[in-house]
Every structure is written in structure tokens, then in C-alpha cells.
Amino acid sequence: GEDVEQSLFLSVREGDSSVINCTYTDSSSTYLYWYKQEPGAGLQLLTYIFSNMDMKQDQRLTVLLNKKDKHLSLRIADTQTGDSAIYFCAEGTGRRALTFGSGTRLQVQP
Amino acid sequence: GAGVSQTPSNKVTEKGKYVELRCDPISGHTALYWYRQSLGQGPEFLIYFQGTGAADDSGLPNDRFFAVRPEGSVSTLKIQRTERGDSAVYLCASSNSGSNEQYFGPGTRLTVT
């Protein structure tokens, strides 16, 4: 079945860039997503990329997709303490269920 | 506008009891999803509704779990004979017709003692 994998933890200093990586196995994935979850809260959709795109930029966020290697990354420029959260990568095929990774905890040190 | 809402926010129940969890999607969203998130894990899909019908219930773990959406809006997830292993955060999401964006509610934390 589908599988999505992420590293567990990333620590950066405030003002640095953060790069969170994700790999997936389902070659039929149409959309790849990044969600953010703060403690005790639901998931917030940050951004997503269509599988025929290589890159998408949205303010401080840059998503890179290497479809050949099934590798997705999220870069956060000028990381702030408010960016501290768990970031989930997910894959899906349109309006169907999403398959999530286990999440990467981002810790931003002042 | 209002986002996805879920009630209750917390539910503690004894093993063997029956529980109902409610999801109120964003107004006008035709698709509704239930996921379950265990500690330290990402959400896992349970069931997906398109309108009133369950389009995909392949994620329901067993026949103790059932969900309905009788009028195509509010949905209720029902768990019979709860077990300690059912303890998790149950998340609901909705999306608009033709959209691939799923918007999540805050979840219901279920604890089975």
C-alpha cells in the first residue's frame, strides 16, 4: 500500500531556513500536501503541489517535488518561533483520502 | 466563515461503552472525511462521504465502527463496545465539490478507560 515517510525531528535557529523532507511510494499520487499541527490543534493546510509541477513558492514557503525519486521537501525561509510545530506530508489523488506521514517536529530556537 | 467543528472536544468513556462523535463541516462542502490520529502518528483514514453516501469506508478498522451523514451535512462517527485501543484523536475534514483541499476540524480526543 501507500507509504509516506518523514524524519522525526528538526531543530533550527530563528532566522535560519528550515528544510523538511518527505518520501512517498505511490507513483499515482496526484497531489502532495504539507499540513502544520500546533499542540492541541487540528491540522492546518499550508500548501500543496500538483504532481506535474517541480516547484511551488508561497511567501516564505517553497515546495520542491522530485517525482522521479518520489521526494518532496518544504523549505521555510526566515524561520520564526511561531513556526515551531509538527509538519505532516501527505499524498492523495484528488478528492480521495489522504495518506499522511508520521510528522516532523520542528523546533525553532531563539 | 466558520471552519469545521467537532463535538465533544474531549470524551472519556469506559471500556465496552458506546460513543458518538459529531462533525459539522464547512457550509456547502459536499465531501466529508474521518481520520484517526494516534499519539506520535499522522492521521489515518477511516471513511469518506460524498453527499449522504459513504464513497469509501475501507479505513474502518472493524464492524464496531460506523458513520452516517443522513442529510449530507453533519456526520456522526459511532463506536460500539469501545476498547482501550480506540483511544485516539478523531479528526474530521471537509472539502468542496471539485476541490482537492481538505480542511480539518480541531478533533475529538477519545479516551477509553
mmCIF file with all atom_site columns, C-alpha atoms in Angstrom:
data_model
loop_
_atom_site.group_PDB
_atom_site.id
_atom_site.type_symbol
_atom_site.label_atom_id
_atom_site.label_alt_id
_atom_site.label_comp_id
_atom_site.label_asym_id
_atom_site.label_entity_id
_atom_site.label_seq_id
_atom_site.pdbx_PDB_ins_code
_atom_site.Cartn_x
_atom_site.Cartn_y
_atom_site.Cartn_z
_atom_site.occupancy
_atom_site.B_iso_or_equiv
_atom_site.pdbx_formal_charge
_atom_site.auth_seq_id
_atom_site.auth_comp_id
_atom_site.auth_asym_id
_atom_site.auth_atom_id
_atom_site.pdbx_PDB_model_num
ATOM 1   C CA . GLY A 1 1   ? 0.000   0.000  0.000   1.00 0.00 ? 1   GLY A CA 1
ATOM 2   C CA . GLU A 1 2   ? 0.939   3.640  0.047   1.00 0.00 ? 2   GLU A CA 1
ATOM 3   C CA . ASP A 1 3   ? 3.631   4.773  2.432   1.00 0.00 ? 3   ASP A CA 1
ATOM 4   C CA . VAL A 1 4   ? 4.837   8.249  3.351   1.00 0.00 ? 4   VAL A CA 1
ATOM 5   C CA . GLU A 1 5   ? 7.991   8.723  5.412   1.00 0.00 ? 5   GLU A CA 1
ATOM 6   C CA . GLN A 1 6   ? 9.454   11.729 7.167   1.00 0.00 ? 6   GLN A CA 1
ATOM 7   C CA . SER A 1 7   ? 12.300  12.344 9.573   1.00 0.00 ? 7   SER A CA 1
ATOM 8   C CA . LEU A 1 8   ? 11.099  12.767 13.144  1.00 0.00 ? 8   LEU A CA 1
ATOM 9   C CA . PHE A 1 9   ? 12.773  15.930 14.314  1.00 0.00 ? 9   PHE A CA 1
ATOM 10  C CA . LEU A 1 10  ? 14.443  19.117 13.069  1.00 0.00 ? 10  LEU A CA 1
ATOM 11  C CA . SER A 1 11  ? 15.953  21.906 15.146  1.00 0.00 ? 11  SER A CA 1
ATOM 12  C CA . VAL A 1 12  ? 16.927  25.276 13.680  1.00 0.00 ? 12  VAL A CA 1
ATOM 13  C CA . ARG A 1 13  ? 17.785  28.735 14.950  1.00 0.00 ? 13  ARG A CA 1
ATOM 14  C CA . GLU A 1 14  ? 15.419  31.630 14.486  1.00 0.00 ? 14  GLU A CA 1
ATOM 15  C CA . GLY A 1 15  ? 16.111  33.390 11.186  1.00 0.00 ? 15  GLY A CA 1
ATOM 16  C CA . ASP A 1 16  ? 17.637  30.320 9.518   1.00 0.00 ? 16  ASP A CA 1
ATOM 17  C CA . SER A 1 17  ? 15.930  28.330 6.769   1.00 0.00 ? 17  SER A CA 1
ATOM 18  C CA . SER A 1 18  ? 14.270  25.014 7.611   1.00 0.00 ? 18  SER A CA 1
ATOM 19  C CA . VAL A 1 19  ? 14.023  22.137 5.169   1.00 0.00 ? 19  VAL A CA 1
ATOM 20  C CA . ILE A 1 20  ? 11.656  19.283 5.945   1.00 0.00 ? 20  ILE A CA 1
ATOM 21  C CA . ASN A 1 21  ? 11.879  16.207 3.726   1.00 0.00 ? 21  ASN A CA 1
ATOM 22  C CA . CYS A 1 22  ? 9.390   13.522 2.799   1.00 0.00 ? 22  CYS A CA 1
ATOM 23  C CA . THR A 1 23  ? 9.410   10.427 0.597   1.00 0.00 ? 23  THR A CA 1
ATOM 24  C CA . TYR A 1 24  ? 6.387   8.577  -0.717  1.00 0.00 ? 24  TYR A CA 1
ATOM 25  C CA . THR A 1 25  ? 5.837   5.336  -2.589  1.00 0.00 ? 25  THR A CA 1
ATOM 26  C CA . ASP A 1 26  ? 2.594   5.746  -4.551  1.00 0.00 ? 26  ASP A CA 1
ATOM 27  C CA . SER A 1 27  ? 3.536   6.708  -8.097  1.00 0.00 ? 27  SER A CA 1
ATOM 28  C CA . SER A 1 28  ? -0.101  7.530  -8.893  1.00 0.00 ? 28  SER A CA 1
ATOM 29  C CA . SER A 1 29  ? -0.216  10.360 -6.350  1.00 0.00 ? 29  SER A CA 1
ATOM 30  C CA . THR A 1 30  ? -1.717  13.435 -7.957  1.00 0.00 ? 30  THR A CA 1
ATOM 31  C CA . TYR A 1 31  ? -1.262  15.949 -5.160  1.00 0.00 ? 31  TYR A CA 1
ATOM 32  C CA . LEU A 1 32  ? 1.323   16.280 -2.413  1.00 0.00 ? 32  LEU A CA 1
ATOM 33  C CA . TYR A 1 33  ? 0.449   18.335 0.654   1.00 0.00 ? 33  TYR A CA 1
ATOM 34  C CA . TRP A 1 34  ? 2.042   19.958 3.660   1.00 0.00 ? 34  TRP A CA 1
ATOM 35  C CA . TYR A 1 35  ? -0.004  20.401 6.822   1.00 0.00 ? 35  TYR A CA 1
ATOM 36  C CA . LYS A 1 36  ? 1.021   22.084 10.088  1.00 0.00 ? 36  LYS A CA 1
ATOM 37  C CA . GLN A 1 37  ? -0.197  20.966 13.512  1.00 0.00 ? 37  GLN A CA 1
ATOM 38  C CA . GLU A 1 38  ? 0.345   23.037 16.629  1.00 0.00 ? 38  GLU A CA 1
ATOM 39  C CA . PRO A 1 39  ? -0.081  21.495 20.103  1.00 0.00 ? 39  PRO A CA 1
ATOM 40  C CA . GLY A 1 40  ? -3.699  20.599 20.832  1.00 0.00 ? 40  GLY A CA 1
ATOM 41  C CA . ALA A 1 41  ? -4.887  21.884 17.480  1.00 0.00 ? 41  ALA A CA 1
ATOM 42  C CA . GLY A 1 42  ? -6.153  20.395 14.250  1.00 0.00 ? 42  GLY A CA 1
ATOM 43  C CA . LEU A 1 43  ? -4.227  20.306 11.002  1.00 0.00 ? 43  LEU A CA 1
ATOM 44  C CA . GLN A 1 44  ? -3.749  23.492 9.031   1.00 0.00 ? 44  GLN A CA 1
ATOM 45  C CA . LEU A 1 45  ? -3.296  23.169 5.278   1.00 0.00 ? 45  LEU A CA 1
ATOM 46  C CA . LEU A 1 46  ? -0.125  25.087 4.411   1.00 0.00 ? 46  LEU A CA 1
ATOM 47  C CA . THR A 1 47  ? 0.326   24.373 0.745   1.00 0.00 ? 47  THR A CA 1
ATOM 48  C CA . TYR A 1 48  ? 0.153   21.641 -1.858  1.00 0.00 ? 48  TYR A CA 1
ATOM 49  C CA . ILE A 1 49  ? 1.678   20.874 -5.224  1.00 0.00 ? 49  ILE A CA 1
ATOM 50  C CA . PHE A 1 50  ? 0.292   19.115 -8.245  1.00 0.00 ? 50  PHE A CA 1
ATOM 51  C CA . SER A 1 51  ? 2.381   16.168 -9.356  1.00 0.00 ? 51  SER A CA 1
ATOM 52  C CA . ASN A 1 52  ? 3.260   17.685 -12.739 1.00 0.00 ? 52  ASN A CA 1
ATOM 53  C CA . MET A 1 53  ? 4.982   20.634 -11.042 1.00 0.00 ? 53  MET A CA 1
ATOM 54  C CA . ASP A 1 54  ? 8.574   20.788 -9.793  1.00 0.00 ? 54  ASP A CA 1
ATOM 55  C CA . MET A 1 55  ? 8.306   23.749 -7.501  1.00 0.00 ? 55  MET A CA 1
ATOM 56  C CA . LYS A 1 56  ? 5.772   25.997 -5.839  1.00 0.00 ? 56  LYS A CA 1
ATOM 57  C CA . GLN A 1 57  ? 6.506   29.129 -3.845  1.00 0.00 ? 57  GLN A CA 1
ATOM 58  C CA . ASP A 1 58  ? 4.106   30.803 -1.446  1.00 0.00 ? 58  ASP A CA 1
ATOM 59  C CA . GLN A 1 59  ? 5.609   33.667 0.576   1.00 0.00 ? 59  GLN A CA 1
ATOM 60  C CA . ARG A 1 60  ? 8.148   32.070 2.967   1.00 0.00 ? 60  ARG A CA 1
ATOM 61  C CA . LEU A 1 61  ? 7.285   28.543 1.856   1.00 0.00 ? 61  LEU A CA 1
ATOM 62  C CA . THR A 1 62  ? 8.887   26.713 -1.058  1.00 0.00 ? 62  THR A CA 1
ATOM 63  C CA . VAL A 1 63  ? 7.846   23.212 -2.043  1.00 0.00 ? 63  VAL A CA 1
ATOM 64  C CA . LEU A 1 64  ? 10.131  21.109 -4.223  1.00 0.00 ? 64  LEU A CA 1
ATOM 65  C CA . LEU A 1 65  ? 8.980   17.881 -5.851  1.00 0.00 ? 65  LEU A CA 1
ATOM 66  C CA . ASN A 1 66  ? 11.236  15.272 -7.428  1.00 0.00 ? 66  ASN A CA 1
ATOM 67  C CA . LYS A 1 67  ? 8.715   12.912 -8.949  1.00 0.00 ? 67  LYS A CA 1
ATOM 68  C CA . LYS A 1 68  ? 11.351  10.507 -10.251 1.00 0.00 ? 68  LYS A CA 1
ATOM 69  C CA . ASP A 1 69  ? 12.707  9.934  -6.741  1.00 0.00 ? 69  ASP A CA 1
ATOM 70  C CA . LYS A 1 70  ? 9.273   10.427 -5.081  1.00 0.00 ? 70  LYS A CA 1
ATOM 71  C CA . HIS A 1 71  ? 10.816  13.062 -2.832  1.00 0.00 ? 71  HIS A CA 1
ATOM 72  C CA . LEU A 1 72  ? 9.066   16.152 -1.528  1.00 0.00 ? 72  LEU A CA 1
ATOM 73  C CA . SER A 1 73  ? 10.527  18.960 0.550   1.00 0.00 ? 73  SER A CA 1
ATOM 74  C CA . LEU A 1 74  ? 9.229   22.033 2.341   1.00 0.00 ? 74  LEU A CA 1
ATOM 75  C CA . ARG A 1 75  ? 11.568  24.958 2.835   1.00 0.00 ? 75  ARG A CA 1
ATOM 76  C CA . ILE A 1 76  ? 10.613  27.670 5.324   1.00 0.00 ? 76  ILE A CA 1
ATOM 77  C CA . ALA A 1 77  ? 12.637  30.842 4.874   1.00 0.00 ? 77  ALA A CA 1
ATOM 78  C CA . ASP A 1 78  ? 13.487  33.087 7.858   1.00 0.00 ? 78  ASP A CA 1
ATOM 79  C CA . THR A 1 79  ? 12.082  30.575 10.342  1.00 0.00 ? 79  THR A CA 1
ATOM 80  C CA . GLN A 1 80  ? 10.325  32.135 13.340  1.00 0.00 ? 80  GLN A CA 1
ATOM 81  C CA . THR A 1 81  ? 9.481   30.723 16.780  1.00 0.00 ? 81  THR A CA 1
ATOM 82  C CA . GLY A 1 82  ? 5.840   30.683 15.686  1.00 0.00 ? 82  GLY A CA 1
ATOM 83  C CA . ASP A 1 83  ? 6.796   28.091 13.074  1.00 0.00 ? 83  ASP A CA 1
ATOM 84  C CA . SER A 1 84  ? 7.505   25.559 15.825  1.00 0.00 ? 84  SER A CA 1
ATOM 85  C CA . ALA A 1 85  ? 5.012   22.738 15.220  1.00 0.00 ? 85  ALA A CA 1
ATOM 86  C CA . ILE A 1 86  ? 4.676   19.287 13.680  1.00 0.00 ? 86  ILE A CA 1
ATOM 87  C CA . TYR A 1 87  ? 4.664   19.258 9.896   1.00 0.00 ? 87  TYR A CA 1
ATOM 88  C CA . PHE A 1 88  ? 2.914   16.478 8.032   1.00 0.00 ? 88  PHE A CA 1
ATOM 89  C CA . CYS A 1 89  ? 3.499   15.457 4.467   1.00 0.00 ? 89  CYS A CA 1
ATOM 90  C CA . ALA A 1 90  ? 0.532   13.797 2.734   1.00 0.00 ? 90  ALA A CA 1
ATOM 91  C CA . GLU A 1 91  ? -0.259  12.383 -0.663  1.00 0.00 ? 91  GLU A CA 1
ATOM 92  C CA . GLY A 1 92  ? -3.566  11.930 -2.437  1.00 0.00 ? 92  GLY A CA 1
ATOM 93  C CA . THR A 1 93  ? -5.308  11.500 -5.744  1.00 0.00 ? 93  THR A CA 1
ATOM 94  C CA . GLY A 1 94  ? -7.810  14.336 -5.917  1.00 0.00 ? 94  GLY A CA 1
ATOM 95  C CA . ARG A 1 95  ? -10.861 14.141 -3.693  1.00 0.00 ? 95  ARG A CA 1
ATOM 96  C CA . ARG A 1 96  ? -9.962  10.827 -2.117  1.00 0.00 ? 96  ARG A CA 1
ATOM 97  C CA . ALA A 1 97  ? -8.487  10.031 1.271   1.00 0.00 ? 97  ALA A CA 1
ATOM 98  C CA . LEU A 1 98  ? -5.037  11.347 2.082   1.00 0.00 ? 98  LEU A CA 1
ATOM 99  C CA . THR A 1 99  ? -2.129  9.226  3.282   1.00 0.00 ? 99  THR A CA 1
ATOM 100 C CA . PHE A 1 100 ? -0.039  11.022 5.879   1.00 0.00 ? 100 PHE A CA 1
ATOM 101 C CA . GLY A 1 101 ? 3.493   10.620 7.129   1.00 0.00 ? 101 GLY A CA 1
ATOM 102 C CA . SER A 1 102 ? 4.223   10.441 10.849  1.00 0.00 ? 102 SER A CA 1
ATOM 103 C CA . GLY A 1 103 ? 5.189   14.098 11.019  1.00 0.00 ? 103 GLY A CA 1
ATOM 104 C CA . THR A 1 104 ? 8.376   16.082 11.570  1.00 0.00 ? 104 THR A CA 1
ATOM 105 C CA . ARG A 1 105 ? 8.624   18.102 14.759  1.00 0.00 ? 105 ARG A CA 1
ATOM 106 C CA . LEU A 1 106 ? 10.249  21.454 14.014  1.00 0.00 ? 106 LEU A CA 1
ATOM 107 C CA . GLN A 1 107 ? 11.838  23.196 16.970  1.00 0.00 ? 107 GLN A CA 1
ATOM 108 C CA . VAL A 1 108 ? 12.918  26.801 16.465  1.00 0.00 ? 108 VAL A CA 1
ATOM 109 C CA . GLN A 1 109 ? 15.443  28.092 18.963  1.00 0.00 ? 109 GLN A CA 1
ATOM 110 C CA . PRO A 1 110 ? 15.582  31.827 19.675  1.00 0.00 ? 110 PRO A CA 1
ATOM 111 C CA . GLY B 2 1   ? -16.583 31.885 7.654   1.00 0.00 ? 1   GLY B CA 1
ATOM 112 C CA . ALA B 2 2   ? -16.805 29.109 10.211  1.00 0.00 ? 2   ALA B CA 1
ATOM 113 C CA . GLY B 2 3   ? -14.455 26.188 9.858   1.00 0.00 ? 3   GLY B CA 1
ATOM 114 C CA . VAL B 2 4   ? -15.042 22.532 10.567  1.00 0.00 ? 4   VAL B CA 1
ATOM 115 C CA . SER B 2 5   ? -16.322 21.980 14.098  1.00 0.00 ? 5   SER B CA 1
ATOM 116 C CA . GLN B 2 6   ? -16.285 18.806 16.146  1.00 0.00 ? 6   GLN B CA 1
ATOM 117 C CA . THR B 2 7   ? -18.016 17.894 19.375  1.00 0.00 ? 7   THR B CA 1
ATOM 118 C CA . PRO B 2 8   ? -17.222 16.988 22.016  1.00 0.00 ? 8   PRO B CA 1
ATOM 119 C CA . SER B 2 9   ? -13.621 18.176 22.170  1.00 0.00 ? 9   SER B CA 1
ATOM 120 C CA . ASN B 2 10  ? -12.864 15.520 24.764  1.00 0.00 ? 10  ASN B CA 1
ATOM 121 C CA . LYS B 2 11  ? -14.654 12.298 25.588  1.00 0.00 ? 11  LYS B CA 1
ATOM 122 C CA . VAL B 2 12  ? -13.746 9.854  28.342  1.00 0.00 ? 12  VAL B CA 1
ATOM 123 C CA . THR B 2 13  ? -15.631 6.579  28.359  1.00 0.00 ? 13  THR B CA 1
ATOM 124 C CA . GLU B 2 14  ? -15.353 3.170  29.955  1.00 0.00 ? 14  GLU B CA 1
ATOM 125 C CA . LYS B 2 15  ? -14.361 0.088  28.029  1.00 0.00 ? 15  LYS B CA 1
ATOM 126 C CA . GLY B 2 16  ? -17.410 -1.533 26.469  1.00 0.00 ? 16  GLY B CA 1
ATOM 127 C CA . LYS B 2 17  ? -19.484 1.644  26.213  1.00 0.00 ? 17  LYS B CA 1
ATOM 128 C CA . TYR B 2 18  ? -20.933 3.214  23.067  1.00 0.00 ? 18  TYR B CA 1
ATOM 129 C CA . VAL B 2 19  ? -19.828 6.669  21.874  1.00 0.00 ? 19  VAL B CA 1
ATOM 130 C CA . GLU B 2 20  ? -20.874 9.119  19.200  1.00 0.00 ? 20  GLU B CA 1
ATOM 131 C CA . LEU B 2 21  ? -18.601 11.801 17.799  1.00 0.00 ? 21  LEU B CA 1
ATOM 132 C CA . ARG B 2 22  ? -20.050 14.647 15.764  1.00 0.00 ? 22  ARG B CA 1
ATOM 133 C CA . CYS B 2 23  ? -18.609 16.626 12.863  1.00 0.00 ? 23  CYS B CA 1
ATOM 134 C CA . ASP B 2 24  ? -20.061 19.801 11.377  1.00 0.00 ? 24  ASP B CA 1
ATOM 135 C CA . PRO B 2 25  ? -18.329 20.534 8.046   1.00 0.00 ? 25  PRO B CA 1
ATOM 136 C CA . ILE B 2 26  ? -17.790 23.868 6.393   1.00 0.00 ? 26  ILE B CA 1
ATOM 137 C CA . SER B 2 27  ? -21.112 25.028 4.968   1.00 0.00 ? 27  SER B CA 1
ATOM 138 C CA . GLY B 2 28  ? -21.599 23.837 1.401   1.00 0.00 ? 28  GLY B CA 1
ATOM 139 C CA . HIS B 2 29  ? -18.790 21.280 1.442   1.00 0.00 ? 29  HIS B CA 1
ATOM 140 C CA . THR B 2 30  ? -20.030 18.087 -0.138  1.00 0.00 ? 30  THR B CA 1
ATOM 141 C CA . ALA B 2 31  ? -17.163 15.799 0.839   1.00 0.00 ? 31  ALA B CA 1
ATOM 142 C CA . LEU B 2 32  ? -16.502 14.779 4.442   1.00 0.00 ? 32  LEU B CA 1
ATOM 143 C CA . TYR B 2 33  ? -13.680 12.629 5.808   1.00 0.00 ? 33  TYR B CA 1
ATOM 144 C CA . TRP B 2 34  ? -12.990 10.956 9.128   1.00 0.00 ? 34  TRP B CA 1
ATOM 145 C CA . TYR B 2 35  ? -9.425  10.209 10.229  1.00 0.00 ? 35  TYR B CA 1
ATOM 146 C CA . ARG B 2 36  ? -7.950  8.820  13.428  1.00 0.00 ? 36  ARG B CA 1
ATOM 147 C CA . GLN B 2 37  ? -4.668  10.071 14.872  1.00 0.00 ? 37  GLN B CA 1
ATOM 148 C CA . SER B 2 38  ? -2.813  8.065  17.488  1.00 0.00 ? 38  SER B CA 1
ATOM 149 C CA . LEU B 2 39  ? -0.099  9.612  19.626  1.00 0.00 ? 39  LEU B CA 1
ATOM 150 C CA . GLY B 2 40  ? 3.022   10.361 17.633  1.00 0.00 ? 40  GLY B CA 1
ATOM 151 C CA . GLN B 2 41  ? 1.465   9.335  14.332  1.00 0.00 ? 41  GLN B CA 1
ATOM 152 C CA . GLY B 2 42  ? -0.074  11.018 11.354  1.00 0.00 ? 42  GLY B CA 1
ATOM 153 C CA . PRO B 2 43  ? -3.815  10.810 10.721  1.00 0.00 ? 43  PRO B CA 1
ATOM 154 C CA . GLU B 2 44  ? -5.108  7.539  9.300   1.00 0.00 ? 44  GLU B CA 1
ATOM 155 C CA . PHE B 2 45  ? -8.111  7.465  7.018   1.00 0.00 ? 45  PHE B CA 1
ATOM 156 C CA . LEU B 2 46  ? -11.344 5.896  8.259   1.00 0.00 ? 46  LEU B CA 1
ATOM 157 C CA . ILE B 2 47  ? -14.218 6.830  5.926   1.00 0.00 ? 47  ILE B CA 1
ATOM 158 C CA . TYR B 2 48  ? -15.134 9.340  3.222   1.00 0.00 ? 48  TYR B CA 1
ATOM 159 C CA . PHE B 2 49  ? -18.603 10.660 2.351   1.00 0.00 ? 49  PHE B CA 1
ATOM 160 C CA . GLN B 2 50  ? -19.655 12.315 -0.879  1.00 0.00 ? 50  GLN B CA 1
ATOM 161 C CA . GLY B 2 51  ? -23.022 13.820 -0.040  1.00 0.00 ? 51  GLY B CA 1
ATOM 162 C CA . THR B 2 52  ? -25.039 11.368 2.045   1.00 0.00 ? 52  THR B CA 1
ATOM 163 C CA . GLY B 2 53  ? -23.333 8.197  0.897   1.00 0.00 ? 53  GLY B CA 1
ATOM 164 C CA . ALA B 2 54  ? -20.112 6.604  2.063   1.00 0.00 ? 54  ALA B CA 1
ATOM 165 C CA . ALA B 2 55  ? -17.886 6.651  -1.012  1.00 0.00 ? 55  ALA B CA 1
ATOM 166 C CA . ASP B 2 56  ? -15.065 4.781  0.700   1.00 0.00 ? 56  ASP B CA 1
ATOM 167 C CA . ASP B 2 57  ? -15.199 3.070  4.101   1.00 0.00 ? 57  ASP B CA 1
ATOM 168 C CA . SER B 2 58  ? -12.123 0.927  3.612   1.00 0.00 ? 58  SER B CA 1
ATOM 169 C CA . GLY B 2 59  ? -10.340 2.518  6.567   1.00 0.00 ? 59  GLY B CA 1
ATOM 170 C CA . LEU B 2 60  ? -12.844 1.496  9.229   1.00 0.00 ? 60  LEU B CA 1
ATOM 171 C CA . PRO B 2 61  ? -10.920 -0.976 11.401  1.00 0.00 ? 61  PRO B CA 1
ATOM 172 C CA . ASN B 2 62  ? -13.818 -3.336 12.177  1.00 0.00 ? 62  ASN B CA 1
ATOM 173 C CA . ASP B 2 63  ? -17.603 -3.532 12.401  1.00 0.00 ? 63  ASP B CA 1
ATOM 174 C CA . ARG B 2 64  ? -17.675 -1.729 15.761  1.00 0.00 ? 64  ARG B CA 1
ATOM 175 C CA . PHE B 2 65  ? -17.130 1.494  13.814  1.00 0.00 ? 65  PHE B CA 1
ATOM 176 C CA . PHE B 2 66  ? -19.911 3.079  11.788  1.00 0.00 ? 66  PHE B CA 1
ATOM 177 C CA . ALA B 2 67  ? -20.554 6.559  10.424  1.00 0.00 ? 67  ALA B CA 1
ATOM 178 C CA . VAL B 2 68  ? -23.570 8.326  8.977   1.00 0.00 ? 68  VAL B CA 1
ATOM 179 C CA . ARG B 2 69  ? -24.310 11.563 7.187   1.00 0.00 ? 69  ARG B CA 1
ATOM 180 C CA . PRO B 2 70  ? -28.079 11.451 6.674   1.00 0.00 ? 70  PRO B CA 1
ATOM 181 C CA . GLU B 2 71  ? -28.631 14.929 5.247   1.00 0.00 ? 71  GLU B CA 1
ATOM 182 C CA . GLY B 2 72  ? -25.310 15.432 3.529   1.00 0.00 ? 72  GLY B CA 1
ATOM 183 C CA . SER B 2 73  ? -24.029 17.886 6.124   1.00 0.00 ? 73  SER B CA 1
ATOM 184 C CA . VAL B 2 74  ? -23.381 16.851 9.742   1.00 0.00 ? 74  VAL B CA 1
ATOM 185 C CA . SER B 2 75  ? -21.782 13.454 10.247  1.00 0.00 ? 75  SER B CA 1
ATOM 186 C CA . THR B 2 76  ? -21.666 11.181 13.285  1.00 0.00 ? 76  THR B CA 1
ATOM 187 C CA . LEU B 2 77  ? -18.997 8.560  13.900  1.00 0.00 ? 77  LEU B CA 1
ATOM 188 C CA . LYS B 2 78  ? -20.316 5.786  16.111  1.00 0.00 ? 78  LYS B CA 1
ATOM 189 C CA . ILE B 2 79  ? -18.161 3.330  18.029  1.00 0.00 ? 79  ILE B CA 1
ATOM 190 C CA . GLN B 2 80  ? -19.733 0.350  19.755  1.00 0.00 ? 80  GLN B CA 1
ATOM 191 C CA . ARG B 2 81  ? -18.211 -1.706 22.582  1.00 0.00 ? 81  ARG B CA 1
ATOM 192 C CA . THR B 2 82  ? -15.242 0.642  22.870  1.00 0.00 ? 82  THR B CA 1
ATOM 193 C CA . GLU B 2 83  ? -11.807 -0.794 23.582  1.00 0.00 ? 83  GLU B CA 1
ATOM 194 C CA . ARG B 2 84  ? -8.747  0.856  25.106  1.00 0.00 ? 84  ARG B CA 1
ATOM 195 C CA . GLY B 2 85  ? -7.085  0.655  21.700  1.00 0.00 ? 85  GLY B CA 1
ATOM 196 C CA . ASP B 2 86  ? -9.733  3.001  20.316  1.00 0.00 ? 86  ASP B CA 1
ATOM 197 C CA . SER B 2 87  ? -8.204  5.846  22.345  1.00 0.00 ? 87  SER B CA 1
ATOM 198 C CA . ALA B 2 88  ? -7.014  8.474  19.858  1.00 0.00 ? 88  ALA B CA 1
ATOM 199 C CA . VAL B 2 89  ? -7.870  11.855 18.406  1.00 0.00 ? 89  VAL B CA 1
ATOM 200 C CA . TYR B 2 90  ? -10.639 11.556 15.827  1.00 0.00 ? 90  TYR B CA 1
ATOM 201 C CA . LEU B 2 91  ? -10.332 14.187 13.126  1.00 0.00 ? 91  LEU B CA 1
ATOM 202 C CA . CYS B 2 92  ? -12.918 15.296 10.620  1.00 0.00 ? 92  CYS B CA 1
ATOM 203 C CA . ALA B 2 93  ? -12.189 17.158 7.384   1.00 0.00 ? 93  ALA B CA 1
ATOM 204 C CA . SER B 2 94  ? -14.331 18.554 4.607   1.00 0.00 ? 94  SER B CA 1
ATOM 205 C CA . SER B 2 95  ? -13.763 19.732 1.072   1.00 0.00 ? 95  SER B CA 1
ATOM 206 C CA . ASN B 2 96  ? -15.717 21.490 -1.613  1.00 0.00 ? 96  ASN B CA 1
ATOM 207 C CA . SER B 2 97  ? -17.016 19.809 -4.736  1.00 0.00 ? 97  SER B CA 1
ATOM 208 C CA . GLY B 2 98  ? -14.232 19.720 -7.305  1.00 0.00 ? 98  GLY B CA 1
ATOM 209 C CA . SER B 2 99  ? -11.556 20.712 -4.783  1.00 0.00 ? 99  SER B CA 1
ATOM 210 C CA . ASN B 2 100 ? -8.603  18.675 -3.613  1.00 0.00 ? 100 ASN B CA 1
ATOM 211 C CA . GLU B 2 101 ? -8.141  20.763 -0.453  1.00 0.00 ? 101 GLU B CA 1
ATOM 212 C CA . GLN B 2 102 ? -9.240  19.148 2.797   1.00 0.00 ? 102 GLN B CA 1
ATOM 213 C CA . TYR B 2 103 ? -9.849  21.386 5.808   1.00 0.00 ? 103 TYR B CA 1
ATOM 214 C CA . PHE B 2 104 ? -9.633  19.805 9.228   1.00 0.00 ? 104 PHE B CA 1
ATOM 215 C CA . GLY B 2 105 ? -11.514 20.357 12.446  1.00 0.00 ? 105 GLY B CA 1
ATOM 216 C CA . PRO B 2 106 ? -9.844  20.512 15.873  1.00 0.00 ? 106 PRO B CA 1
ATOM 217 C CA . GLY B 2 107 ? -10.615 16.853 16.612  1.00 0.00 ? 107 GLY B CA 1
ATOM 218 C CA . THR B 2 108 ? -12.226 14.889 19.414  1.00 0.00 ? 108 THR B CA 1
ATOM 219 C CA . ARG B 2 109 ? -9.846  13.294 21.890  1.00 0.00 ? 109 ARG B CA 1
ATOM 220 C CA . LEU B 2 110 ? -11.352 9.943  22.884  1.00 0.00 ? 110 LEU B CA 1
ATOM 221 C CA . THR B 2 111 ? -10.012 8.177  25.965  1.00 0.00 ? 111 THR B CA 1
ATOM 222 C CA . VAL B 2 112 ? -11.260 4.702  26.781  1.00 0.00 ? 112 VAL B CA 1
ATOM 223 C CA . THR B 2 113 ? -10.511 3.653  30.372  1.00 0.00 ? 113 THR B CA 1
#
